[in-house]
Amino acid sequence: MIKSLLIANRGEIARRIIRTCRANGIRAVAVFSDPDADAPHVREADLAVRLPGASPAETYLRAELLVEAAVKAGADAVHPGYGFLSENAGFARAVEAAGLTWVGPSPDAIEAMGSKVAAKKRMAAAGVPTLPELDPETVTEFPVLIKASAGGGGRGMRIVREKAEFERELASARREAESAFGDPTVFCEPLLERARHVEVQILADAHGTVWALGERECSIQRRHQKIVEESPSPAVGDEVRERLFAAAIAAAESIGYVGAGTVEFMLKGEDFHFLEVNTRLQVEHPVTELVYGVDLVEWQLRIAEGAALPAETPKPSGHAIEVRLYAEDPANDWRPASGTLHRFHVPGDVRLDSGVEDGSVVSVHYDPMLAKVIAYAPTRAGAARKLATALEDARIHGVITNRQLLVDVLRDDAFLAGDTHTGFLAEHDFTHTVDPQPFALAAALAQAATRRIGTLPLGWRNVRSQQPKARFLFGEEQVEVSYDPKQATTGTVVLDLDGVRTPFHVAAYGDTVEVDSPCGSVTLKVVPRFPEPEAKLAPGATVAPMPGTVVRVSVAQGDQVEAGAELLVLEAMKMEHRVLATTAGTVTELLVQQAQQVNAGDVLAVVEES
């Protein structure tokens, strides 16, 4: 019997596991890095152990520290969650060597699937369909997909369509794989255009029973990482489903799998090919839980205690869709964002698996996922509608997110028709435009209501020569509005837009104003009446778009570059980001070097225009 469980993870998945511990009378032990000292998962756990440091390499990737924390807190089992060391056979062995129960498959099974190169060979031998493997040193035909051998989540993965790009992308994929998984090994596969990413949830006990708990469609991705997942897949019929389940069960049985895991495939038409086995709980497991009525974390714990699965697999019912809400800017190459999350509220009849709450700080050290929002309904259309409405009505203040993109996808005709594939976002334009004027007017009225002398708005006159004005920044655009201070009201401002009364909910945080309405959500910056003088950047200066580490410098001082040429590469929030020249010219100053830490706004280089 597991009495006390150390959760070797953080954020959303740690909170998710704590919920199941609470429901089953198991004491939950959290671990935390210094940036996570006040995180929700730390407060919600029964006990918490500090891991000194900030970066994953100093904290959540230190197997010896995690085992030491478990022993110190009196835990008798360890759950790795997902990511970090969840698929590290060495960590699993260290847990077992300390006399603790490992909640997951055996170290041998993890090791067998830990190298995707070796895993593909093993699956082919078991009769599971696979794509041919290409040696990176001898690739001659394109397009190809470069993949990290030791991990997933889009890290170390690149699509290369032309030979001229291959060496650069290969080096970048190896660096990212080394940083994320401690192993730079990569391999290549032929790229399947317009294919679907479909996976099967498996659950196996130590007594020979293996469940295939339906398939999940995970085709809508950015940076090769899923952002919309659903079950069942709209593309899978009964015959294909039967073959998928048989292949997944064969994969599990070929390695003696025990616990929860996922077998991933690429599906094109009715043909599918093996991708990998994720020897852990998946991020998207909630959609399976809702459709099959099971608690996968509870079953992981019960199986680790030796329990047997019932012989009959549960029956599915209805449809579930999950979206991953990220602190990132889809319009700016998915650039991740960090900062304080002033307000975080998602209403409606949806499941919210979140690692954050009001006041949480989105750190530069970790993945920028804020939460998973999941809707369940009898039909796929009903689930999509319920989920889109909940996202539209959410209050998310303080950092930019992909919320509007997710709403637009869920409302899209092609998505609703089930016409999706891994290139879906590249083929569809989800650029969202909004008129900032009514938002600025609502902000001005709410702002005026907070500046009063007695019952009169500040600046009120019996006889006015003109209406008062307010100015805001909407991105780089300056918006000016005139308003009647007698109409000022706090909180919710109702405007008449072409005969339609429309509420605008206004919240101010210093000089930032967040405005939410049925027309969308907008962030505005107050333009002060008497702005402070600002330091001027040199013409051609390129600044860091976010805090990060310089992992490659691609130019030297004096080099001639074209507009769009790569100047350097920053690593931030577990991904690499290319910094490009905005103009053609000469690199007159290069102010950084490899391995240097930079802050957002730091000048990195100066390109003097030709």
PDB file of C-alpha atoms in Angstrom, residues 136-144 160-169:
ATOM      1  CA  PRO A 136      21.507  11.981 -40.725  1.00  0.00           C
ATOM      2  CA  GLU A 137      24.977  11.601 -42.232  1.00  0.00           C
ATOM      3  CA  THR A 138      23.684  10.223 -45.533  1.00  0.00           C
ATOM      4  CA  VAL A 139      20.348  12.017 -46.118  1.00  0.00           C
ATOM      5  CA  THR A 140      20.017  13.060 -49.764  1.00  0.00           C
ATOM      6  CA  GLU A 141      16.274  13.260 -50.419  1.00  0.00           C
ATOM      7  CA  PHE A 142      13.989  15.897 -48.945  1.00  0.00           C
ATOM      8  CA  PRO A 143      11.695  16.788 -47.189  1.00  0.00           C
ATOM      9  CA  VAL A 144      12.724  14.957 -44.019  1.00  0.00           C
ATOM     10  CA  VAL A 160      13.867  20.288 -43.469  1.00  0.00           C
ATOM     11  CA  ARG A 161      12.718  20.788 -47.050  1.00  0.00           C
ATOM     12  CA  GLU A 162      15.979  21.778 -48.739  1.00  0.00           C
ATOM     13  CA  LYS A 163      19.518  20.422 -48.512  1.00  0.00           C
ATOM     14  CA  ALA A 164      20.942  23.915 -47.910  1.00  0.00           C
ATOM     15  CA  GLU A 165      19.087  24.110 -44.571  1.00  0.00           C
ATOM     16  CA  PHE A 166      19.952  20.626 -43.368  1.00  0.00           C
ATOM     17  CA  GLU A 167      23.268  21.101 -41.547  1.00  0.00           C
ATOM     18  CA  ARG A 168      22.042  24.166 -39.666  1.00  0.00           C
ATOM     19  CA  GLU A 169      18.797  22.503 -38.581  1.00  0.00           C
TER      20      GLU A 169
END
